[in-house]
GROMACS .gro file of C-alpha atoms in nm:
model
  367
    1UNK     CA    1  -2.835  -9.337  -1.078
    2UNK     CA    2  -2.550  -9.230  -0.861
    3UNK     CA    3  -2.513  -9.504  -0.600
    4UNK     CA    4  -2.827  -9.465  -0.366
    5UNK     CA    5  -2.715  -9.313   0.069
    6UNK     CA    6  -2.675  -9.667   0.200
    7UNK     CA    7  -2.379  -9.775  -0.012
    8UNK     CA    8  -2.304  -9.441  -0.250
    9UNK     CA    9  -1.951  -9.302  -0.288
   10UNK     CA   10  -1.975  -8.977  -0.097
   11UNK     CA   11  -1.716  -8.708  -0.335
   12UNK     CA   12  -1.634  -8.382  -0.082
   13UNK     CA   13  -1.546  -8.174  -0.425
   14UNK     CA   14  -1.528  -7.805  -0.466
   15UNK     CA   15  -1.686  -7.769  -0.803
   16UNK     CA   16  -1.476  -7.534  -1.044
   17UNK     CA   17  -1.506  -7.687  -1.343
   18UNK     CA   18  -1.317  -7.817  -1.552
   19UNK     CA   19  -1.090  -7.987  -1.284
   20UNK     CA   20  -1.180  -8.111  -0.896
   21UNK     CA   21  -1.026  -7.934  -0.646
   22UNK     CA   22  -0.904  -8.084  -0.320
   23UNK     CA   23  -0.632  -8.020  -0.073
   24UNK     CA   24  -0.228  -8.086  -0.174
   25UNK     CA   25  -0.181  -8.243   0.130
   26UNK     CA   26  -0.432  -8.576   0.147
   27UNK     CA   27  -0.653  -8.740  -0.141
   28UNK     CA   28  -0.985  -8.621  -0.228
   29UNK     CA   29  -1.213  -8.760   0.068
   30UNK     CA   30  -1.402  -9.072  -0.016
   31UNK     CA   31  -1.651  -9.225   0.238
   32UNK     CA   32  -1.870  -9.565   0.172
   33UNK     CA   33  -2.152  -9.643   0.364
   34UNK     CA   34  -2.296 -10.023   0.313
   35UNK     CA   35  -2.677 -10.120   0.500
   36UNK     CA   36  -2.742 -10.434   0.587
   37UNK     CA   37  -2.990 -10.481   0.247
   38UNK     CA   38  -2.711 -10.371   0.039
   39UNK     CA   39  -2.792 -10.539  -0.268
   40UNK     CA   40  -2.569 -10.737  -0.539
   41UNK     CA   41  -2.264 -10.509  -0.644
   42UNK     CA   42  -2.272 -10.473  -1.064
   43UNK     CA   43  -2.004 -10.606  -1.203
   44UNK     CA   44  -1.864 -10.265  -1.356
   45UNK     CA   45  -1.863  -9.946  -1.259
   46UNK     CA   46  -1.857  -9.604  -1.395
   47UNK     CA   47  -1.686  -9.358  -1.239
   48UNK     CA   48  -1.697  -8.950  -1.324
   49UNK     CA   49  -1.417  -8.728  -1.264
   50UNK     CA   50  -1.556  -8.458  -1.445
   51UNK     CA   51  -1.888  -8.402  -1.551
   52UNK     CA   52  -2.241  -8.239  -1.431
   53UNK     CA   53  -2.206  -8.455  -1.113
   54UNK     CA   54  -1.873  -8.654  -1.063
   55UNK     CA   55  -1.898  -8.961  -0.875
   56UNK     CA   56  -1.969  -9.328  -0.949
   57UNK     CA   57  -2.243  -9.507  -1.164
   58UNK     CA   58  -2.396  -9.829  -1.177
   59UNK     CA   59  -2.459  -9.811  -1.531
   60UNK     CA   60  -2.357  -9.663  -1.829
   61UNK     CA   61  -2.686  -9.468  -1.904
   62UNK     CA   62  -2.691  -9.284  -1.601
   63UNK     CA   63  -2.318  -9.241  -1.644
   64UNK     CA   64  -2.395  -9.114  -1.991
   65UNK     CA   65  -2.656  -8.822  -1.837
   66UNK     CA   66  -2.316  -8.660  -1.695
   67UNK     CA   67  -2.052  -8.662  -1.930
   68UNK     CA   68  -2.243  -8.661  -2.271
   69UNK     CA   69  -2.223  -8.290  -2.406
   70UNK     CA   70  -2.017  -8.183  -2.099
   71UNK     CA   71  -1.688  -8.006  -2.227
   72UNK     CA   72  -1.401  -8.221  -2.111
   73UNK     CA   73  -1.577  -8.468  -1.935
   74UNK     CA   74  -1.326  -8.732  -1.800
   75UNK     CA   75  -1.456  -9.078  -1.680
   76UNK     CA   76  -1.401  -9.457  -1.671
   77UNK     CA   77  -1.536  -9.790  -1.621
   78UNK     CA   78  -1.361  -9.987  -1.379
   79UNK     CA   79  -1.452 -10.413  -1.294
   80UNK     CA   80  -1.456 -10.279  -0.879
   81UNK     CA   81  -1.614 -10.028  -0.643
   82UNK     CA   82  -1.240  -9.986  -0.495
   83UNK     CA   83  -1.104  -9.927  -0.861
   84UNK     CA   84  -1.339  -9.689  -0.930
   85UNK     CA   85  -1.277  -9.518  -0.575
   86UNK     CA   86  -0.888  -9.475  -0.639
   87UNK     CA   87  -0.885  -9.346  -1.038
   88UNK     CA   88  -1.165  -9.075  -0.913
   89UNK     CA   89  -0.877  -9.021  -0.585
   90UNK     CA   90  -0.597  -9.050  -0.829
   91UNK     CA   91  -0.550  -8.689  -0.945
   92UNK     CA   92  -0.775  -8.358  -0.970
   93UNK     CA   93  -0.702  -8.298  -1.413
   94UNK     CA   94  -0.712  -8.578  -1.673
   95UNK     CA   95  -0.447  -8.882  -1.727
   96UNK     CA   96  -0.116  -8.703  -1.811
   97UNK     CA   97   0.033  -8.896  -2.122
   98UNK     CA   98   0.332  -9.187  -2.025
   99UNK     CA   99   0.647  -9.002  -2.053
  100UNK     CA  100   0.971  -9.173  -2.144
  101UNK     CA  101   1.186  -8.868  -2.130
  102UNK     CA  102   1.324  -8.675  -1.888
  103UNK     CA  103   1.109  -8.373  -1.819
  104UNK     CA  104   1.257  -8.048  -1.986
  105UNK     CA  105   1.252  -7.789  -1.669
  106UNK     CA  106   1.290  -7.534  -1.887
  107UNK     CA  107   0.934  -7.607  -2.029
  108UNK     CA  108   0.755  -7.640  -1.689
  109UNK     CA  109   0.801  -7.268  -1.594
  110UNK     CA  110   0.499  -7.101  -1.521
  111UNK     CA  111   0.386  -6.751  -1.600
  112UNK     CA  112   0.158  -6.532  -1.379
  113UNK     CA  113   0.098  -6.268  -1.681
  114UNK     CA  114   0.306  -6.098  -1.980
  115UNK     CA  115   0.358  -5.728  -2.054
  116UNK     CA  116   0.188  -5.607  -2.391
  117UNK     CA  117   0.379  -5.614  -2.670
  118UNK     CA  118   0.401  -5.612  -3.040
  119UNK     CA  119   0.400  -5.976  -3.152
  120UNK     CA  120   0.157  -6.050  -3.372
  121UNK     CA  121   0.005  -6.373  -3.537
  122UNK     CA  122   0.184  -6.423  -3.911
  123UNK     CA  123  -0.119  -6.319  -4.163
  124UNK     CA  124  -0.202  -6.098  -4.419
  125UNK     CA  125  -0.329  -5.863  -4.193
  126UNK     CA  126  -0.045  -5.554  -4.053
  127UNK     CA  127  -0.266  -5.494  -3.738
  128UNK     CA  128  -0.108  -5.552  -3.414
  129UNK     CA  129  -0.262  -5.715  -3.126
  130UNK     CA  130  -0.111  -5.709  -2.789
  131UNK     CA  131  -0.141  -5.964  -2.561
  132UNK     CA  132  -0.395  -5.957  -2.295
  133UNK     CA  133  -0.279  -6.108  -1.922
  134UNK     CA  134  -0.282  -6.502  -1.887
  135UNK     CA  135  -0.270  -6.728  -1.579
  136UNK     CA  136  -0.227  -7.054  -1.629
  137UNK     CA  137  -0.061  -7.333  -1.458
  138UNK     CA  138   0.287  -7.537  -1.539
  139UNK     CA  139   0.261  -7.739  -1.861
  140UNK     CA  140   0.306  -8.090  -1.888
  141UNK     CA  141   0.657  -8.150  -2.025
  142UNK     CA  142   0.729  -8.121  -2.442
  143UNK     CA  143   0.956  -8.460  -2.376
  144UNK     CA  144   0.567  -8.639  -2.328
  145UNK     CA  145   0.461  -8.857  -2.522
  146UNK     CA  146   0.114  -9.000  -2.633
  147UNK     CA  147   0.051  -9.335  -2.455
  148UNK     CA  148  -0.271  -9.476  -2.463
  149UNK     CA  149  -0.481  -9.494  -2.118
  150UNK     CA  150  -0.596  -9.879  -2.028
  151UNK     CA  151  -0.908  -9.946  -2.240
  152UNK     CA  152  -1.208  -9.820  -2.055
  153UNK     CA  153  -1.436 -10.046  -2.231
  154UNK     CA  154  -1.676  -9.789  -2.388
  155UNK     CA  155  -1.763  -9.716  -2.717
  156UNK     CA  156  -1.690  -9.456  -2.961
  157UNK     CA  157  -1.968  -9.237  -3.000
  158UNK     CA  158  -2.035  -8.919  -3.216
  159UNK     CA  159  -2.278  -8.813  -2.961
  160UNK     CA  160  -1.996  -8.598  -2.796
  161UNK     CA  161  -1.614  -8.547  -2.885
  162UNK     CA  162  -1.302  -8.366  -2.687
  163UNK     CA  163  -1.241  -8.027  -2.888
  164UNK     CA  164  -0.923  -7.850  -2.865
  165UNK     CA  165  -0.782  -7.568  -3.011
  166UNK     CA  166  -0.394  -7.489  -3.167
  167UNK     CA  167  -0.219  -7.199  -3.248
  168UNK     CA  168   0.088  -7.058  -3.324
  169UNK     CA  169   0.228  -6.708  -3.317
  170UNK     CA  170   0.584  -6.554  -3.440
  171UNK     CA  171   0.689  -6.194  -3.429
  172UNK     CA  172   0.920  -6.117  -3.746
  173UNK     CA  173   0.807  -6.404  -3.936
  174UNK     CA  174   1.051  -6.462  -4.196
  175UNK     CA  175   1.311  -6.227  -4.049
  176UNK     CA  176   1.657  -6.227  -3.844
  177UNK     CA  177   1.546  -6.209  -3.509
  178UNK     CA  178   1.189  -6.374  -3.499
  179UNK     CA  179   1.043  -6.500  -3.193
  180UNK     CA  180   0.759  -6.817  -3.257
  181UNK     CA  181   0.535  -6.894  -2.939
  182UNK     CA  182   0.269  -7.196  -2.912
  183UNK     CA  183  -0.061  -7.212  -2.758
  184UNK     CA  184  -0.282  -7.480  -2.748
  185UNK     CA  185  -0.649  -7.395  -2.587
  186UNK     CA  186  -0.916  -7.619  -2.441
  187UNK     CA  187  -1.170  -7.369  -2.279
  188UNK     CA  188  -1.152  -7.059  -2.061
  189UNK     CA  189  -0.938  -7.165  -1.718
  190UNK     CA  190  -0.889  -7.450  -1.844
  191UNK     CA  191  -0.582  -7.643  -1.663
  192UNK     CA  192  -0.478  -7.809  -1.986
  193UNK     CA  193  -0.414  -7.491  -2.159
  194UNK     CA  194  -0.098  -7.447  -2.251
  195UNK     CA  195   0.136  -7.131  -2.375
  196UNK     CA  196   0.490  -7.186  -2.440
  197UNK     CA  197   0.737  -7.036  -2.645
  198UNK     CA  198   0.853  -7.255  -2.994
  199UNK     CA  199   1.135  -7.429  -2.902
  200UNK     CA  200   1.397  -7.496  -3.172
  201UNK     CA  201   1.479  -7.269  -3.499
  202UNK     CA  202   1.431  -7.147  -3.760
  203UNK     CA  203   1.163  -6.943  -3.493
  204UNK     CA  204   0.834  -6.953  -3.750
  205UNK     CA  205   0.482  -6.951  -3.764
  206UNK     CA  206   0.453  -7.256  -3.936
  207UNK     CA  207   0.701  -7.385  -3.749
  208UNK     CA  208   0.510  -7.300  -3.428
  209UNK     CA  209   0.155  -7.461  -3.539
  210UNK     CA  210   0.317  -7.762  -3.629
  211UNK     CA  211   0.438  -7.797  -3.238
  212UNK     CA  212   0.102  -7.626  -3.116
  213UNK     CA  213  -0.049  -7.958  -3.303
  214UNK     CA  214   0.178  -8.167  -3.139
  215UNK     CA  215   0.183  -8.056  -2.780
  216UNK     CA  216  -0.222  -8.155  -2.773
  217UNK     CA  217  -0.223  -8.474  -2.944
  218UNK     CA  218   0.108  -8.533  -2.628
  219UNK     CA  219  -0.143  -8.404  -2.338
  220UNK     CA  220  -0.475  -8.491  -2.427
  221UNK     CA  221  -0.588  -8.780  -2.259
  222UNK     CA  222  -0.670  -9.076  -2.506
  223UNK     CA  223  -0.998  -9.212  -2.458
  224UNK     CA  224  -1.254  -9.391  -2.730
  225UNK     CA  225  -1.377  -9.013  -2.729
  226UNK     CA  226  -1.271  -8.881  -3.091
  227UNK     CA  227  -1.041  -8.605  -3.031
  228UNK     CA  228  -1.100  -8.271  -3.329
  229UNK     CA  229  -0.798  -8.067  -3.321
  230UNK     CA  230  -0.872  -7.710  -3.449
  231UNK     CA  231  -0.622  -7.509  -3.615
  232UNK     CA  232  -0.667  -7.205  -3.881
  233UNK     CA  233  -0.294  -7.286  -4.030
  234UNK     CA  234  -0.431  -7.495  -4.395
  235UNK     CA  235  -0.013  -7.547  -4.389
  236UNK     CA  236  -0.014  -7.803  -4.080
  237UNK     CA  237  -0.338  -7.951  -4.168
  238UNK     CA  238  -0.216  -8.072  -4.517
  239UNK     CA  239   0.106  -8.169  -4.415
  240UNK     CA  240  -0.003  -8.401  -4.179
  241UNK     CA  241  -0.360  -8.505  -4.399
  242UNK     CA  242  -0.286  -8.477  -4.716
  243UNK     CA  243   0.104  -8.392  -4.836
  244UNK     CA  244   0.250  -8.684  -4.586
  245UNK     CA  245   0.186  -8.971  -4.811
  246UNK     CA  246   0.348  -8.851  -5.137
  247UNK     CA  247   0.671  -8.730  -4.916
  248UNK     CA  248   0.702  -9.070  -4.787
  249UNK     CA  249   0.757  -9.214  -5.115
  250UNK     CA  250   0.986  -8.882  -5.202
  251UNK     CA  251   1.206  -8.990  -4.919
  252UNK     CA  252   1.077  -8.651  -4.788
  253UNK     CA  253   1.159  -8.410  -5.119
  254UNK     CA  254   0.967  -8.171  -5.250
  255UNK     CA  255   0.880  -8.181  -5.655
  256UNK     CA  256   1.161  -8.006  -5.697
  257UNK     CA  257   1.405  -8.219  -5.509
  258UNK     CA  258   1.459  -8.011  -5.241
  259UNK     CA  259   1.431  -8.137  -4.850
  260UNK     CA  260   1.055  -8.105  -4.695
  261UNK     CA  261   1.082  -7.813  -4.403
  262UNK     CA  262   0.960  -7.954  -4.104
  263UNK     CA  263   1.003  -8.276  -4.173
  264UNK     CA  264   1.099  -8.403  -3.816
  265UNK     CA  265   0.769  -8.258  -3.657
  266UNK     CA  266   0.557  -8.364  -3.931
  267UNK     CA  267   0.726  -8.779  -3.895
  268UNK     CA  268   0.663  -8.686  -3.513
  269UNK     CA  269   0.301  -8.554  -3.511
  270UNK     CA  270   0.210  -8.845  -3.727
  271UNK     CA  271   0.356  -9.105  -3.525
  272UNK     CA  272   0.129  -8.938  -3.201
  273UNK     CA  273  -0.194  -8.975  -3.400
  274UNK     CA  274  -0.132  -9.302  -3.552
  275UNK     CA  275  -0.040  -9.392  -3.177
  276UNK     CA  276  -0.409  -9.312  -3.104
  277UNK     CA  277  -0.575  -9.431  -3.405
  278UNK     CA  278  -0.429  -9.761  -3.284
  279UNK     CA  279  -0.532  -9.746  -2.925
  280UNK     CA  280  -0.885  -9.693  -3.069
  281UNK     CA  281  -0.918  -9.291  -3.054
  282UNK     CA  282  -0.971  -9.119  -3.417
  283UNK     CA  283  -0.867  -8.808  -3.405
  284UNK     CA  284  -0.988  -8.554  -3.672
  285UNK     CA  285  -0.829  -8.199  -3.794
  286UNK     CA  286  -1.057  -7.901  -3.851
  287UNK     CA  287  -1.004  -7.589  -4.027
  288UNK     CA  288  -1.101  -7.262  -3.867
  289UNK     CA  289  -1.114  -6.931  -3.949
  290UNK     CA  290  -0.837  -6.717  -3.795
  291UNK     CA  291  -0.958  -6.399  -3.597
  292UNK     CA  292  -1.316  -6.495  -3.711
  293UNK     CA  293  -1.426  -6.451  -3.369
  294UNK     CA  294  -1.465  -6.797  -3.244
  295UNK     CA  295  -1.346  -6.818  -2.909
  296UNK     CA  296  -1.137  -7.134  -2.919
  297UNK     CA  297  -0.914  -6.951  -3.212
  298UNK     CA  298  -0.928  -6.664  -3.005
  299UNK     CA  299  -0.780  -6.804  -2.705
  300UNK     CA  300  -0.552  -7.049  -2.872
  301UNK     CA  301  -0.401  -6.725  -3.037
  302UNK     CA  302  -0.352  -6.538  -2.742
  303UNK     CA  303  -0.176  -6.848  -2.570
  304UNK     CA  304   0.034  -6.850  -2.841
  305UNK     CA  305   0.114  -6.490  -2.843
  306UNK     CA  306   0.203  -6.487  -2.472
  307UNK     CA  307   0.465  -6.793  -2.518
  308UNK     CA  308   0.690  -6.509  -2.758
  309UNK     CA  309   0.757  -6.360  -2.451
  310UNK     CA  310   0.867  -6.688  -2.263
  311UNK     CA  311   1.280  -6.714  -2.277
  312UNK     CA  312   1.409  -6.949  -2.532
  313UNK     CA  313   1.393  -7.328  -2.467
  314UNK     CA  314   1.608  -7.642  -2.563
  315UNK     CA  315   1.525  -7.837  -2.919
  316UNK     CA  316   1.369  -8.202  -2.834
  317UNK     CA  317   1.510  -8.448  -3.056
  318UNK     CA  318   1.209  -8.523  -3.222
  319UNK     CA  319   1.375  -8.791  -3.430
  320UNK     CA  320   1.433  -9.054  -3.096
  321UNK     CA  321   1.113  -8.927  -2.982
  322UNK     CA  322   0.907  -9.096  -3.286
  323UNK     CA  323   1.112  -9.366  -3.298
  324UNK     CA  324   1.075  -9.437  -2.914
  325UNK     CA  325   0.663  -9.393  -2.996
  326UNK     CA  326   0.712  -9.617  -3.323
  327UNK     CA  327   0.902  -9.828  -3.091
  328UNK     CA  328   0.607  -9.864  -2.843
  329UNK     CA  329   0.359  -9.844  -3.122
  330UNK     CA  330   0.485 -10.196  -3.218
  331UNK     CA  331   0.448 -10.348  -2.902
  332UNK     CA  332   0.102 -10.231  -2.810
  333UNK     CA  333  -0.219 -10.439  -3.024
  334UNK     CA  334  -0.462 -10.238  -3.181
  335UNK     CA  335  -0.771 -10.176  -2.990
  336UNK     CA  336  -1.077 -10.303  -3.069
  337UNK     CA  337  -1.417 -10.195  -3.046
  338UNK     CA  338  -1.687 -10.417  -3.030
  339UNK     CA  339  -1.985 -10.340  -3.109
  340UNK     CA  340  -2.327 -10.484  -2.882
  341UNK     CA  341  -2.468 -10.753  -3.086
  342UNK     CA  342  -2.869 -10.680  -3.196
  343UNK     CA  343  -3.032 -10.990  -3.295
  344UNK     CA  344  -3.374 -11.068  -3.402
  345UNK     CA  345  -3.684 -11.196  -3.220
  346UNK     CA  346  -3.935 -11.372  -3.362
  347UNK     CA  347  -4.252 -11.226  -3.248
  348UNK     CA  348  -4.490 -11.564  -3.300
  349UNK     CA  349  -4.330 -11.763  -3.024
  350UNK     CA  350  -4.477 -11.508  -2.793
  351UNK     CA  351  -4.852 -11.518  -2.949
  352UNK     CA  352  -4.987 -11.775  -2.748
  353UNK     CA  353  -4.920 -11.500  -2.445
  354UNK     CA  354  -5.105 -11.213  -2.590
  355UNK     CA  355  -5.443 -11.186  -2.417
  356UNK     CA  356  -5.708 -10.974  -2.539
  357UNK     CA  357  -5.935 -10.739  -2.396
  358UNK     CA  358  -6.227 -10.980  -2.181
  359UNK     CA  359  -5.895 -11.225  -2.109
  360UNK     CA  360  -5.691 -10.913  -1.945
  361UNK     CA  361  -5.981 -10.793  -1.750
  362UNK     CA  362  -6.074 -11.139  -1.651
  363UNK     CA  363  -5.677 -11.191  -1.511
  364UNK     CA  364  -5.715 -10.839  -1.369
  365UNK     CA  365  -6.010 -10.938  -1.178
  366UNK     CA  366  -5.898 -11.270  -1.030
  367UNK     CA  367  -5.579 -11.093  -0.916
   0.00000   0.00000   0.00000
């Protein structure tokens, strides 16, 4: 249970999910209370940032009852109560990723709504959708990159997994003047959405899922929680699942000699997921539909059309950016994740205990 009035963690919070609110000018107010019968502290705790009721757990079953099935639940085990305390204080959204790089500012801009226009996703279809109005707050810098978070000591569990949805959107596809825009979407409101225009030429739409891919596996927080990245481009999934391999050994040429397009996002998305894999985090790929109706596709699309309208921003060099991952990839050891050991009682060293019926009632009676 949530730690009982005489010694719980009191959270003032303003619940508007996904994220905690509190005021920009002091932390988010934490009070502790201790009686005089406060009993023996557990050695861990759990804390909850987000989930049915944030605040801190004795154990991991109770912690369990508010984070398991909760979209975007962020929480932690921590050794002490004042650990615990300070990562719930420590910001209102989930980990950023480390960032070695200098932030682009022409990537943190933020954009109250768009105007309609007449970009549309690349497909077969020739409708045109316009873009409806979208709020959303500045994005976390395209220079960061995935670093794994401390290990928090749980294990991975299918029970529950952090869902997010890519996109990408280019008006012109294929033509002089195109204009390629990114979204990435975790849930309605959500502060981790993001909508920014492709950076880089050519200006593509397969150009523009490959970055939608890799601006969520750079902002999503890495946890033992498998991360499923949702897409409806087959192009970016098999480049990075299936194609990868054989262009390694090609030095990166196609069957007919020529140079692999996208080669420098695919090296780089790779490198982010491997980064994970290693820190203990699998992280799956999904096929959707596109325009099927499912509201994560939806609303990735729609963050993706509203980044064509965005101005044009600076190319990363992705090249130093996987090698400076790659770099810290061979530094870091592979998490592992043990597993609680279940061993095997024998039952008969207990029979000499097991009473029967006139011996219970006879125990029952003397007590």
């Amino acid at each position: 249970m949530l730690l009982p009035r005489s010694r719980a963690v009191h959270l003032h919070v303003y619940h508007h999910h996904p994220r905690i609110s509190r005021s920009p000018s002091r932390p988010l107010a934490v009070a502790v209370r201790c009686s005089d019968t406060m009993p023996k502290a557990p050695r861990v705790y759990f804390a909850v940032r987000v989930g049915r009721e944030p605040g801190i757990y004795e154990t991991w079953e109770e912690c369990r009852k508010q984070v398991v099935r909760y979209p975007h639940a962020v929480f932690k085990k921590l050794k002490t109560l004042d650990a615990a305390t300070a990562w719930v204080n420590e910001c209102d959204t989930p980990d950023p990723m480390e960032s070695d790089i200098e932030p682009a500012d022409s990537l943190s801009q933020t954009m109250a709504s768009v105007s309609p226009s007449s970009l549309t996703k690349a497909s077969h279809s020739s409708s045109t959708i316009a873009p409806t109005p979208v709020t959303r707050p500045s994005n976390p810098p395209l220079s960061a990159t995935a670093g794994p978070s401390k290990p928090t000591g749980f294990s991975s569990s299918t029970a529950f997994e952090d869902v997010v949805y890519t996109d990408g959107a280019c008006s012109r596809n294929g033509q002089a003047g195109s204009v390629a825009g990114v979204g990435v979407w975790w849930g309605p409101n959500d502060p981790r959405n993001i909508s920014e225009r492709c950076p880089g030429s050519p200006q593509t739409n397969n150009r523009a899922e490959l970055i939608a891919i890799i601006r969520a596996l750079q902002t999503a927080p890495t946890s033992p929680i498998p991360l499923v990245i949702k897409t409806d481009s087959k192009y970016a999934m098999k480049c990075i699942d299936k194609w990868l391999p054989l262009w390694r050994k090609n030095n990166f040429r196609t069957s007919e000699g020529r140079p692999v397009k996208n080669s420098e996002l695919i090296m780089y998305a790779d490198a982010l997921t491997s980064m994970r894999k290693k820190a203990g985090q699998e992280v799956r790929f999904e096929h959707v539909a596109g325009h099927a109706g499912e509201p994560g596709n939806e609303g990735a699309d729609k963050l993706a059309v509203s980044g064509c309208e965005l101005r044009e921003v600076s190319t990363p060099n992705w090249g130093e950016l996987r090698l400076q991952l790659e770099k810290k990839m061979r530094k870091k050891k592979t998490a592992v994740i043990v597993k609680p050991k279940v061993e095997t009682v024998d039952a008969s060293m207990f029979a000499d205990m097991i009473l029967d019926k006139e011996q219970l009632l006879a125990e029952l009676e003397e007590s």
